[in-house]
CSV table of C-alpha atoms and ligand atoms in Angstrom, one decimal:
chain,number,residue,atom,x,y,z
A,289,MET,CA,-58.3,-43.9,158.3
A,290,SER,CA,-55.2,-43.5,156.1
A,291,LEU,CA,-52.0,-45.3,157.2
A,292,LEU,CA,-50.4,-41.9,157.6
A,293,ALA,CA,-53.2,-40.2,159.5
A,294,GLU,CA,-51.9,-39.0,162.9
A,295,PRO,CA,-53.9,-38.1,166.0
A,296,ALA,CA,-54.5,-34.3,166.2
A,297,VAL,CA,-51.8,-33.7,168.9
A,298,GLY,CA,-49.2,-35.8,166.9
A,299,ALA,CA,-50.0,-33.8,163.7
A,300,ARG,CA,-49.6,-30.5,165.6
A,301,SER,CA,-46.2,-31.6,167.0
A,302,ARG,CA,-45.0,-32.8,163.6
A,303,ALA,CA,-45.9,-29.4,162.1
A,304,SER,CA,-43.8,-27.6,164.8
A,305,PHE,CA,-40.9,-30.0,164.5
A,306,ARG,CA,-41.0,-29.7,160.7
A,307,GLU,CA,-41.0,-25.9,160.8
A,308,PHE,CA,-37.8,-26.0,163.0
A,309,VAL,CA,-36.1,-28.6,160.7
A,310,ASP,CA,-37.0,-26.7,157.5
A,311,THR,CA,-35.7,-23.4,158.8
A,312,ALA,CA,-32.8,-24.2,161.1
A,313,VAL,CA,-31.5,-27.6,160.1
A,314,ALA,CA,-32.1,-29.0,156.6
A,315,PRO,CA,-30.8,-25.9,154.7
A,316,TYR,CA,-27.5,-26.1,156.5
A,317,ALA,CA,-27.0,-29.9,156.9
A,318,ASP,CA,-24.6,-30.2,154.0
A,319,ARG,CA,-22.4,-27.5,155.5
A,320,PHE,CA,-22.5,-29.3,158.9
A,321,ASP,CA,-21.5,-32.4,157.1
A,322,ARG,CA,-18.6,-30.7,155.4
A,323,ASP,CA,-17.4,-28.9,158.5
A,324,GLN,CA,-17.9,-32.1,160.5
A,325,LYS,CA,-19.7,-30.3,163.3
A,326,ILE,CA,-23.1,-28.9,164.3
A,327,PRO,CA,-22.6,-25.2,165.4
A,328,ALA,CA,-23.2,-24.5,169.1
A,329,GLU,CA,-25.9,-22.0,168.1
A,330,VAL,CA,-28.0,-24.9,166.5
A,331,LEU,CA,-27.5,-27.0,169.6
A,332,ARG,CA,-28.7,-24.1,171.7
A,333,GLN,CA,-31.8,-23.8,169.4
A,334,VAL,CA,-32.5,-27.5,170.1
A,335,ALA,CA,-32.3,-26.7,173.8
A,336,GLY,CA,-34.6,-23.7,173.5
A,337,ARG,CA,-37.2,-26.0,172.0
A,338,GLY,CA,-36.9,-28.6,174.8
A,339,TYR,CA,-35.7,-31.4,172.5
A,340,TRP,CA,-32.7,-32.5,174.6
A,341,GLY,CA,-35.0,-33.2,177.6
A,342,ALA,CA,-37.8,-34.7,175.4
A,343,VAL,CA,-38.3,-37.9,177.4
A,344,LEU,CA,-37.7,-36.5,180.8
A,345,PRO,CA,-40.8,-35.6,182.8
A,346,ALA,CA,-41.6,-32.0,183.6
A,347,THR,CA,-40.7,-32.7,187.3
A,348,ASP,CA,-37.1,-33.2,186.1
A,349,GLY,CA,-37.2,-30.1,183.9
A,350,GLY,CA,-37.9,-32.1,180.7
A,351,SER,CA,-40.6,-31.9,178.0
A,352,GLY,CA,-42.4,-35.1,179.1
A,353,MET,CA,-42.9,-36.3,175.5
A,354,ASP,CA,-44.6,-39.6,175.0
A,355,MET,CA,-42.7,-42.1,172.8
A,356,VAL,CA,-44.9,-41.7,169.7
A,357,THR,CA,-44.2,-38.0,169.7
A,358,LEU,CA,-40.5,-38.6,170.3
A,359,GLY,CA,-40.5,-40.9,167.3
A,360,VAL,CA,-42.1,-38.1,165.2
A,361,LEU,CA,-39.5,-35.6,166.5
A,362,HIS,CA,-36.6,-37.9,165.7
A,363,GLU,CA,-38.0,-38.7,162.3
A,364,GLU,CA,-38.3,-35.0,161.4
A,365,ILE,CA,-34.8,-34.2,162.7
A,366,GLY,CA,-33.5,-37.3,160.8
A,367,ARG,CA,-35.1,-36.0,157.6
A,368,GLY,CA,-33.0,-32.8,157.9
A,369,CYS,CA,-29.7,-34.1,159.4
A,370,SER,CA,-28.8,-37.6,160.7
A,371,SER,CA,-25.9,-36.2,162.6
A,372,LEU,CA,-28.1,-34.0,164.7
A,373,ARG,CA,-30.5,-36.8,165.2
A,374,SER,CA,-27.6,-39.1,166.3
A,375,LEU,CA,-26.6,-36.5,168.9
A,376,LEU,CA,-30.2,-36.4,170.2
A,377,THR,CA,-30.3,-40.2,170.3
A,378,VAL,CA,-27.2,-40.8,172.5
A,379,HIS,CA,-28.1,-37.8,174.7
A,380,THR,CA,-31.6,-39.2,175.2
A,381,MET,CA,-30.3,-42.7,176.0
A,382,ALA,CA,-27.9,-41.3,178.6
A,383,ALA,CA,-30.5,-39.0,180.2
A,384,TRP,CA,-33.2,-41.7,180.3
A,385,ALA,CA,-30.9,-44.3,181.8
A,386,LEU,CA,-29.7,-41.9,184.4
A,387,ARG,CA,-33.2,-41.0,185.4
A,388,ARG,CA,-34.2,-44.6,185.6
A,389,TRP,CA,-31.2,-46.1,187.4
A,390,GLY,CA,-29.2,-43.2,188.8
A,391,THR,CA,-28.9,-42.6,192.6
A,392,THR,CA,-30.9,-39.7,194.0
A,393,GLU,CA,-27.7,-37.8,194.4
A,394,ALA,CA,-26.7,-38.5,190.8
A,395,ARG,CA,-30.1,-37.5,189.4
A,396,GLU,CA,-30.1,-34.2,191.4
A,397,HIS,CA,-26.6,-33.5,190.1
A,398,TRP,CA,-27.0,-34.3,186.4
A,399,LEU,CA,-30.7,-34.3,185.4
A,400,PRO,CA,-31.4,-30.6,185.4
A,401,GLY,CA,-28.6,-29.9,182.9
A,402,LEU,CA,-29.4,-32.9,180.7
A,403,ALA,CA,-33.1,-31.8,180.6
A,404,SER,CA,-32.2,-28.2,179.6
A,405,GLY,CA,-29.4,-29.2,177.2
A,406,ASP,CA,-26.9,-27.2,179.2
A,407,THR,CA,-25.2,-30.6,179.8
A,408,LEU,CA,-24.9,-33.0,176.8
A,409,GLY,CA,-24.7,-36.7,177.3
A,410,ALA,CA,-23.1,-39.5,175.3
A,411,PHE,CA,-23.1,-43.3,175.3
A,412,CYS,CA,-19.9,-45.3,175.7
A,413,LEU,CA,-20.2,-49.0,175.1
A,414,THR,CA,-18.2,-49.9,171.9
A,415,GLU,CA,-14.5,-50.8,172.3
A,416,PRO,CA,-11.8,-52.0,169.8
A,417,ALA,CA,-12.7,-55.7,170.6
A,418,ALA,CA,-16.3,-55.2,171.8
A,419,GLY,CA,-18.8,-54.3,169.0
A,420,SER,CA,-21.9,-56.4,168.5
A,421,ASP,CA,-20.7,-58.7,171.3
A,422,ILE,CA,-20.8,-56.6,174.5
A,423,SER,CA,-19.6,-59.5,176.6
A,424,LEU,CA,-16.1,-58.6,175.3
A,425,VAL,CA,-16.1,-55.2,177.0
A,426,ALA,CA,-12.6,-54.9,178.5
A,427,THR,CA,-12.9,-51.6,180.3
A,428,THR,CA,-12.6,-52.2,184.0
A,429,ALA,CA,-14.0,-50.4,187.1
A,430,VAL,CA,-12.2,-51.3,190.3
A,431,ARG,CA,-13.7,-50.4,193.7
A,432,ASP,CA,-11.3,-48.3,195.8
A,433,GLY,CA,-12.7,-47.1,199.1
A,434,ASP,CA,-15.7,-44.9,198.2
A,435,ASP,CA,-14.7,-44.6,194.6
A,436,TYR,CA,-14.4,-46.6,191.4
A,437,VAL,CA,-11.4,-46.4,189.1
A,438,LEU,CA,-12.1,-46.9,185.4
A,439,ASP,CA,-9.5,-47.9,182.8
A,440,GLY,CA,-10.2,-48.6,179.2
A,441,VAL,CA,-10.9,-47.2,175.8
A,442,LYS,CA,-14.2,-46.6,174.0
A,443,GLN,CA,-14.5,-46.1,170.3
A,444,TRP,CA,-16.9,-44.4,167.9
A,445,ILE,CA,-18.6,-42.3,170.5
A,446,THR,CA,-21.2,-40.1,169.0
A,447,GLY,CA,-21.0,-36.6,170.4
A,448,GLY,CA,-17.7,-37.5,172.2
A,449,GLN,CA,-16.2,-34.2,171.2
A,450,VAL,CA,-18.8,-32.1,172.8
A,451,ALA,CA,-20.4,-34.3,175.5
A,452,ASP,CA,-20.2,-33.1,179.1
A,453,VAL,CA,-21.1,-36.4,180.6
A,454,PHE,CA,-20.7,-40.0,179.5
A,455,LEU,CA,-22.7,-43.1,180.3
A,456,VAL,CA,-19.9,-45.7,180.5
A,457,PHE,CA,-20.0,-49.5,180.6
A,458,ALA,CA,-17.2,-51.2,182.4
A,459,LYS,CA,-16.6,-54.5,184.1
A,460,THR,CA,-16.6,-54.8,187.9
A,461,GLU,CA,-16.1,-57.9,190.1
A,462,ARG,CA,-19.8,-58.5,189.6
A,463,GLY,CA,-19.9,-58.1,185.9
A,464,LEU,CA,-20.8,-55.4,183.4
A,465,SER,CA,-21.8,-52.2,185.2
A,466,ALA,CA,-22.9,-48.7,184.1
A,467,PHE,CA,-21.3,-45.4,185.3
A,468,VAL,CA,-21.9,-41.7,184.7
A,469,VAL,CA,-18.6,-39.9,184.2
A,470,ASP,CA,-18.0,-36.2,183.7
A,471,ALA,CA,-16.1,-35.4,180.6
A,472,ASP,CA,-13.9,-33.0,182.5
A,473,ASN,CA,-12.7,-35.7,184.9
A,474,PRO,CA,-8.9,-35.6,184.7
A,475,GLY,CA,-8.9,-39.3,183.9
A,476,VAL,CA,-10.8,-38.8,180.6
A,477,ARG,CA,-9.2,-38.0,177.3
A,478,CYS,CA,-11.2,-37.5,174.0
A,479,THR,CA,-9.6,-37.8,170.6
A,480,PRO,CA,-11.8,-36.6,167.6
A,481,VAL,CA,-12.6,-39.2,164.9
A,482,GLU,CA,-12.8,-37.5,161.6
A,483,ASN,CA,-13.8,-38.3,158.0
A,484,ALA,CA,-16.1,-41.2,159.0
A,485,LEU,CA,-18.3,-42.5,156.1
A,486,GLY,CA,-21.5,-41.0,157.5
A,487,THR,CA,-23.0,-38.9,160.2
A,488,ARG,CA,-19.9,-36.8,159.8
A,489,ALA,CA,-21.2,-33.9,161.9
A,490,SER,CA,-22.0,-36.1,164.9
A,491,MET,CA,-18.6,-35.1,166.4
A,492,LEU,CA,-17.4,-38.6,167.0
A,493,ALA,CA,-14.6,-39.3,169.4
A,494,GLU,CA,-12.5,-42.1,170.9
A,495,VAL,CA,-12.7,-41.7,174.7
A,496,LEU,CA,-9.9,-43.0,176.9
A,497,PHE,CA,-10.4,-43.6,180.6
A,498,ALA,CA,-7.0,-43.8,182.4
A,499,GLU,CA,-7.1,-44.2,186.2
A,500,CYS,CA,-10.4,-42.3,186.0
A,501,ARG,CA,-11.7,-42.0,189.5
A,502,VAL,CA,-15.5,-41.5,190.1
A,503,PRO,CA,-17.5,-41.5,193.3
A,504,ALA,CA,-19.8,-44.4,194.1
A,505,ARG,CA,-22.8,-42.3,193.3
A,506,ALA,CA,-21.8,-42.6,189.6
A,507,LEU,CA,-22.9,-46.2,189.5
A,508,LEU,CA,-26.3,-46.8,187.8
A,509,GLY,CA,-28.3,-49.5,189.5
A,510,ALA,CA,-26.2,-52.2,191.1
A,511,GLU,CA,-22.8,-53.6,190.2
A,512,GLY,CA,-23.5,-56.2,187.4
A,513,ALA,CA,-26.6,-54.4,186.2
A,514,GLY,CA,-24.8,-53.0,183.1
A,515,ARG,CA,-26.2,-55.5,180.6
A,516,MET,CA,-29.8,-54.6,181.7
A,517,VAL,CA,-29.0,-50.9,181.5
A,518,ALA,CA,-27.4,-51.2,178.1
A,519,THR,CA,-30.2,-53.4,176.7
A,520,ALA,CA,-32.9,-50.9,177.8
A,521,ALA,CA,-30.9,-47.8,176.6
A,522,LEU,CA,-30.2,-49.5,173.3
A,523,ASP,CA,-33.8,-50.3,172.8
A,524,LEU,CA,-34.6,-46.5,173.1
A,525,GLY,CA,-31.7,-45.7,170.9
A,526,ARG,CA,-32.8,-48.2,168.3
A,527,TYR,CA,-36.3,-46.7,168.3
A,528,SER,CA,-34.8,-43.3,167.7
A,529,VAL,CA,-32.5,-44.6,164.9
A,530,ALA,CA,-35.5,-46.3,163.3
A,531,ALA,CA,-37.5,-43.0,163.4
A,532,GLY,CA,-34.5,-41.2,161.9
A,533,CYS,CA,-34.3,-43.7,159.1
A,534,VAL,CA,-38.0,-42.9,158.2
A,535,GLY,CA,-36.7,-39.3,157.9
A,536,ILE,CA,-33.9,-40.4,155.6
A,537,LEU,CA,-36.5,-42.3,153.5
A,538,GLN,CA,-38.8,-39.2,153.3
A,539,ALA,CA,-35.9,-37.0,152.3
A,540,CYS,CA,-34.8,-39.4,149.6
A,541,LEU,CA,-38.4,-39.5,148.3
A,542,ASP,CA,-38.8,-35.7,148.3
A,543,ALA,CA,-35.5,-35.1,146.6
A,544,SER,CA,-36.2,-37.8,143.9
A,545,VAL,CA,-39.7,-36.6,143.1
A,546,ALA,CA,-38.5,-33.0,142.7
A,547,HIS,CA,-35.5,-34.0,140.6
A,548,THR,CA,-37.3,-36.4,138.2
A,549,ALA,CA,-40.2,-33.9,137.8
A,550,GLY,CA,-37.8,-31.3,136.6
A,551,ARG,CA,-35.2,-33.0,134.4
A,552,GLU,CA,-35.7,-34.1,130.9
A,553,GLN,CA,-33.9,-36.9,129.2
A,554,GLY,CA,-35.0,-38.9,126.1
A,555,GLY,CA,-37.5,-36.2,125.1
A,556,VAL,CA,-39.5,-36.5,128.2
A,557,LEU,CA,-39.2,-35.7,131.9
A,558,LEU,CA,-37.5,-38.4,133.9
A,559,ARG,CA,-40.8,-38.9,135.8
A,560,GLU,CA,-42.4,-40.3,132.6
A,561,HIS,CA,-40.0,-43.3,132.4
A,562,GLN,CA,-41.6,-46.4,134.0
A,563,LEU,CA,-38.3,-47.6,135.4
A,564,VAL,CA,-38.0,-44.3,137.3
A,565,ARG,CA,-41.6,-44.7,138.6
A,566,ARG,CA,-40.7,-48.1,140.0
A,567,MET,CA,-38.0,-46.6,142.2
A,568,ILE,CA,-40.4,-43.8,143.3
A,569,SER,CA,-43.1,-46.3,144.2
A,570,ASP,CA,-40.7,-48.4,146.2
A,571,MET,CA,-39.7,-45.3,148.2
A,572,VAL,CA,-43.3,-44.3,148.9
A,573,THR,CA,-44.1,-47.9,150.0
A,574,GLY,CA,-40.9,-48.0,152.1
A,575,VAL,CA,-41.5,-44.8,153.9
A,576,GLN,CA,-45.2,-45.5,154.8
A,577,ALA,CA,-44.4,-49.0,156.0
A,578,ALA,CA,-41.4,-48.0,158.0
A,579,ARG,CA,-43.4,-45.1,159.6
A,580,ALA,CA,-46.2,-47.5,160.6
A,581,LEU,CA,-43.7,-49.9,162.1
A,582,VAL,CA,-42.0,-47.1,164.1
A,583,ARG,CA,-45.4,-45.8,165.3
A,584,ARG,CA,-46.4,-49.3,166.4
A,585,ALA,CA,-43.2,-49.7,168.4
A,586,GLY,CA,-43.8,-46.2,170.0
A,587,GLU,CA,-47.4,-47.1,170.9
A,588,LEU,CA,-46.2,-50.3,172.6
A,589,LYS,CA,-43.6,-48.3,174.5
A,590,ASP,CA,-46.2,-45.9,175.7
A,591,GLY,CA,-48.4,-48.8,176.7
A,592,ARG,CA,-45.4,-50.4,178.6
A,593,ASP,CA,-45.9,-53.5,176.5
A,594,PRO,CA,-42.8,-55.7,176.5
A,595,GLU,CA,-43.6,-56.7,172.9
A,596,THR,CA,-42.1,-53.2,172.1
A,597,LEU,CA,-38.6,-54.8,172.2
A,598,THR,CA,-39.3,-57.0,169.2
A,599,ALA,CA,-41.4,-54.3,167.5
A,600,THR,CA,-38.4,-52.0,167.8
A,601,TRP,CA,-35.9,-54.5,166.4
A,602,ILE,CA,-38.3,-55.0,163.4
A,603,ALA,CA,-38.9,-51.3,162.9
A,604,LYS,CA,-35.2,-50.5,163.0
A,605,TYR,CA,-34.2,-53.5,160.7
A,606,PHE,CA,-36.9,-52.5,158.2
A,607,ALA,CA,-36.4,-48.8,158.3
A,608,SER,CA,-32.6,-48.9,158.0
A,609,THR,CA,-32.5,-51.4,155.1
A,610,GLN,CA,-35.3,-49.4,153.3
A,611,ALA,CA,-33.4,-46.1,154.0
A,612,MET,CA,-30.2,-47.6,152.4
A,613,ARG,CA,-32.2,-48.9,149.4
A,614,ALA,CA,-34.0,-45.5,149.0
A,615,ALA,CA,-30.7,-43.6,149.3
A,616,THR,CA,-29.1,-45.9,146.7
A,617,ASP,CA,-32.0,-45.2,144.3
A,618,ALA,CA,-32.0,-41.5,145.1
A,619,VAL,CA,-28.3,-41.3,144.0
A,620,GLN,CA,-29.2,-43.3,140.9
A,621,LEU,CA,-32.0,-41.1,139.9
A,622,HIS,CA,-29.9,-37.9,140.4
A,623,GLY,CA,-27.2,-39.4,138.2
A,624,ALA,CA,-23.8,-37.7,138.4
A,625,SER,CA,-25.2,-34.7,140.3
A,626,GLY,CA,-26.2,-37.1,143.1
A,627,CYS,CA,-22.5,-38.2,143.3
A,628,ALA,CA,-21.3,-34.6,143.8
A,629,ASP,CA,-19.7,-33.6,147.0
A,630,GLY,CA,-22.2,-31.5,149.0
A,631,HIS,CA,-25.3,-32.8,147.3
A,632,PRO,CA,-27.9,-33.9,149.9
A,633,VAL,CA,-28.5,-37.4,148.4
A,634,ASN,CA,-24.8,-38.0,148.6
A,635,ARG,CA,-25.1,-37.4,152.3
A,636,TYR,CA,-28.3,-39.5,152.7
A,637,PHE,CA,-26.4,-42.4,151.0
A,638,ARG,CA,-23.5,-42.2,153.4
A,639,ASP,CA,-25.7,-41.7,156.5
A,640,ALA,CA,-28.0,-44.5,155.6
A,641,LYS,CA,-25.2,-47.0,155.5
A,642,VAL,CA,-24.3,-46.1,159.1
A,643,MET,CA,-27.8,-46.8,160.2
A,644,GLU,CA,-27.5,-50.5,159.1
A,645,ILE,CA,-24.5,-50.8,161.5
A,646,ILE,CA,-25.3,-48.9,164.7
A,647,GLU,CA,-27.7,-49.8,167.5
A,648,GLY,CA,-27.5,-53.5,166.5
A,649,SER,CA,-26.4,-54.3,162.9
A,650,SER,CA,-28.8,-55.7,160.4
A,651,GLN,CA,-27.3,-59.2,160.9
A,652,ILE,CA,-27.8,-59.0,164.7
A,653,GLN,CA,-31.4,-57.9,164.2
A,654,GLN,CA,-32.1,-60.7,161.7
A,655,LEU,CA,-30.8,-63.2,164.3
A,656,THR,CA,-32.8,-61.6,167.1
A,657,ILE,CA,-36.1,-61.4,165.1
A,658,ALA,CA,-35.7,-65.0,163.9
A,659,GLU,CA,-35.0,-66.2,167.5
A,660,HIS,CA,-38.2,-64.4,168.6
A,661,ALA,CA,-40.1,-66.2,165.9
A,662,TYR,CA,-38.9,-69.6,167.1
A,663,GLU,CA,-39.5,-68.7,170.8
A,664,THR,CA,-43.1,-67.6,170.2
A,665,ALA,CA,-43.8,-70.5,167.8
A,666,SER,CA,-42.6,-73.1,170.4
A,667,GLY,CA,-44.5,-71.2,173.1
A,668,GLY,CA,-47.7,-71.4,171.1
A,669,HIS,CA,-47.4,-75.2,170.8
A,670,SER,CA,-46.4,-76.0,174.4
B,206,LIG,C1,-21.1,-43.4,163.0
B,206,LIG,C2,-21.1,-44.3,164.2
B,206,LIG,C3,-21.5,-43.9,165.4
B,206,LIG,C4,-21.4,-44.7,166.5
B,206,LIG,N1,-21.8,-44.3,167.8
B,206,LIG,C5,-21.6,-45.0,168.9
B,206,LIG,C6,-21.9,-44.5,170.2
B,206,LIG,O1,-22.3,-43.4,170.3
B,206,LIG,N2,-21.6,-45.3,171.2
B,206,LIG,C7,-21.2,-46.6,171.1
B,206,LIG,O2,-21.0,-47.3,172.1
B,206,LIG,N3,-20.9,-47.1,169.9
B,206,LIG,C8,-21.1,-46.4,168.8
B,206,LIG,N4,-20.9,-46.9,167.5
B,206,LIG,C9,-20.4,-48.2,167.4
B,206,LIG,C10,-21.5,-49.2,166.9
B,206,LIG,O3,-22.4,-49.4,167.9
B,206,LIG,C11,-20.8,-50.5,166.5
B,206,LIG,O4,-20.1,-50.2,165.3
B,206,LIG,C12,-21.8,-51.6,166.3
B,206,LIG,O5,-22.2,-52.1,167.5
B,206,LIG,C13,-21.1,-52.8,165.5
B,206,LIG,O6,-19.9,-53.2,166.1
B,206,LIG,P1,-18.6,-53.3,165.3
B,206,LIG,O7,-18.4,-52.0,164.4
B,206,LIG,O8,-17.5,-53.6,166.2
B,206,LIG,O9,-18.8,-54.5,164.2
B,206,LIG,P2,-18.7,-56.0,164.6
B,206,LIG,O10,-19.5,-56.4,165.8
B,206,LIG,O11,-17.3,-56.4,164.5
B,206,LIG,O12,-19.4,-56.6,163.3
B,206,LIG,C14,-18.8,-56.6,162.0
B,206,LIG,C15,-19.8,-57.3,161.0
B,206,LIG,O13,-20.0,-58.7,161.5
B,206,LIG,C16,-21.4,-58.9,161.6
B,206,LIG,N5,-21.6,-59.7,162.8
B,206,LIG,C17,-21.2,-59.5,164.1
B,206,LIG,N6,-21.7,-60.5,164.8
B,206,LIG,C18,-22.4,-61.4,164.1
B,206,LIG,C19,-23.1,-62.5,164.3
B,206,LIG,N7,-23.3,-63.1,165.5
B,206,LIG,N8,-23.7,-63.1,163.2
B,206,LIG,C20,-23.7,-62.6,162.0
B,206,LIG,N9,-23.0,-61.4,161.7
B,206,LIG,C21,-22.4,-60.8,162.7
B,206,LIG,C22,-22.0,-57.5,161.9
B,206,LIG,O14,-23.4,-57.5,161.5
B,206,LIG,C23,-21.2,-56.6,160.9
B,206,LIG,O15,-21.7,-56.7,159.6
B,206,LIG,C24,-21.0,-46.1,166.4
B,206,LIG,C25,-20.6,-46.5,165.1
B,206,LIG,C26,-20.6,-45.7,164.0
B,206,LIG,C27,-20.2,-46.2,162.7
């Protein structure tokens, strides 16, 4: 069996996802990037296809996708537009966490909209002082009668401009805790973040919580369970980003093959130069290896195997660094045209850099993967 062969159901899903991306997303992604937004009509089309509620079961109004299929979906969307994939990532993280840890009341209130896409979710963890180190979160949630009152500021919130509900991490007396907060709460104020390096159409925002009062039903799990909720949600987000990076890799390969097969320099097509072929072969190898790592992480998730955590770190670390490398080579192979504003490889290059930073930076992943190696090695000898 070829490394890329997919089970029949997976292959059918990919064809359907691909058809959507090739008709409704990829041809317009540079315009989305320039306008720094995804049109509401496209977000509605995503809803019509059931992609917002991908991981929610049918009983909650979702599509009940398994994790391998979710990976294929996010790869295909990432091939067309990393900004749209980012919006799907954070929405999926919020919806999944709410379903897993939300109170019955909270689930009944928010899940139907999150499943249909009538309600968009976002993930609020990062703060000015708290990036890779989430123990530095300074946002507070103070119990006041039947409510909590949140105060603090969250930065770099994907989808913050359009989200209807936020999954917010704040410190209570018992430690980091997770809350669901409506965007139209009078204590919430969103300020758009413009001209970021990459994922420019992901409608980033800074989100301020000022005396933001929420009912107790907004708490996910128990007070102090926030680190566990964040870790699990970030694992899902990391998996989605890894899959999206496979999409960037594939897009870089497709664009580079097409360009070098059509442009002549030095009396021959660019594709005839051996140094050009080295870059193409590295992209082919990178995309196949990254796709296999993502699929393995997805299969472990579907099998509820805890080893998926490490497999997801490895998949995201490899896929994001390979995407950055492929995007660098894709710009190189396109020469000046690849540097032009509005050229897709220009966008892949900027988006790929972001992938090495979000959902655990490459350095944090290196540390985690190495730590796992030492833990499993010492476990094997004890
Ligand atoms: C486009 C975009 C979208 C985002 N969307 C969201 C979102 O939706 N929700 C959200 O909560 N956040 C979001 N983020 C924030 C993102 O999660 C953080 O940027 C990320 O966690 C890194 O934190 P930081 O930027 O503060 O960098 P820092 O943590 O300050 O790190 C800076 C550098 O130091 C390195 N470093 C840090 N610690 C160590 C260490 N122990 N050892 C070695 N090197 C280290 C890092 O690898 C990095 O290279 C987004 C960011 C971007 C750019």
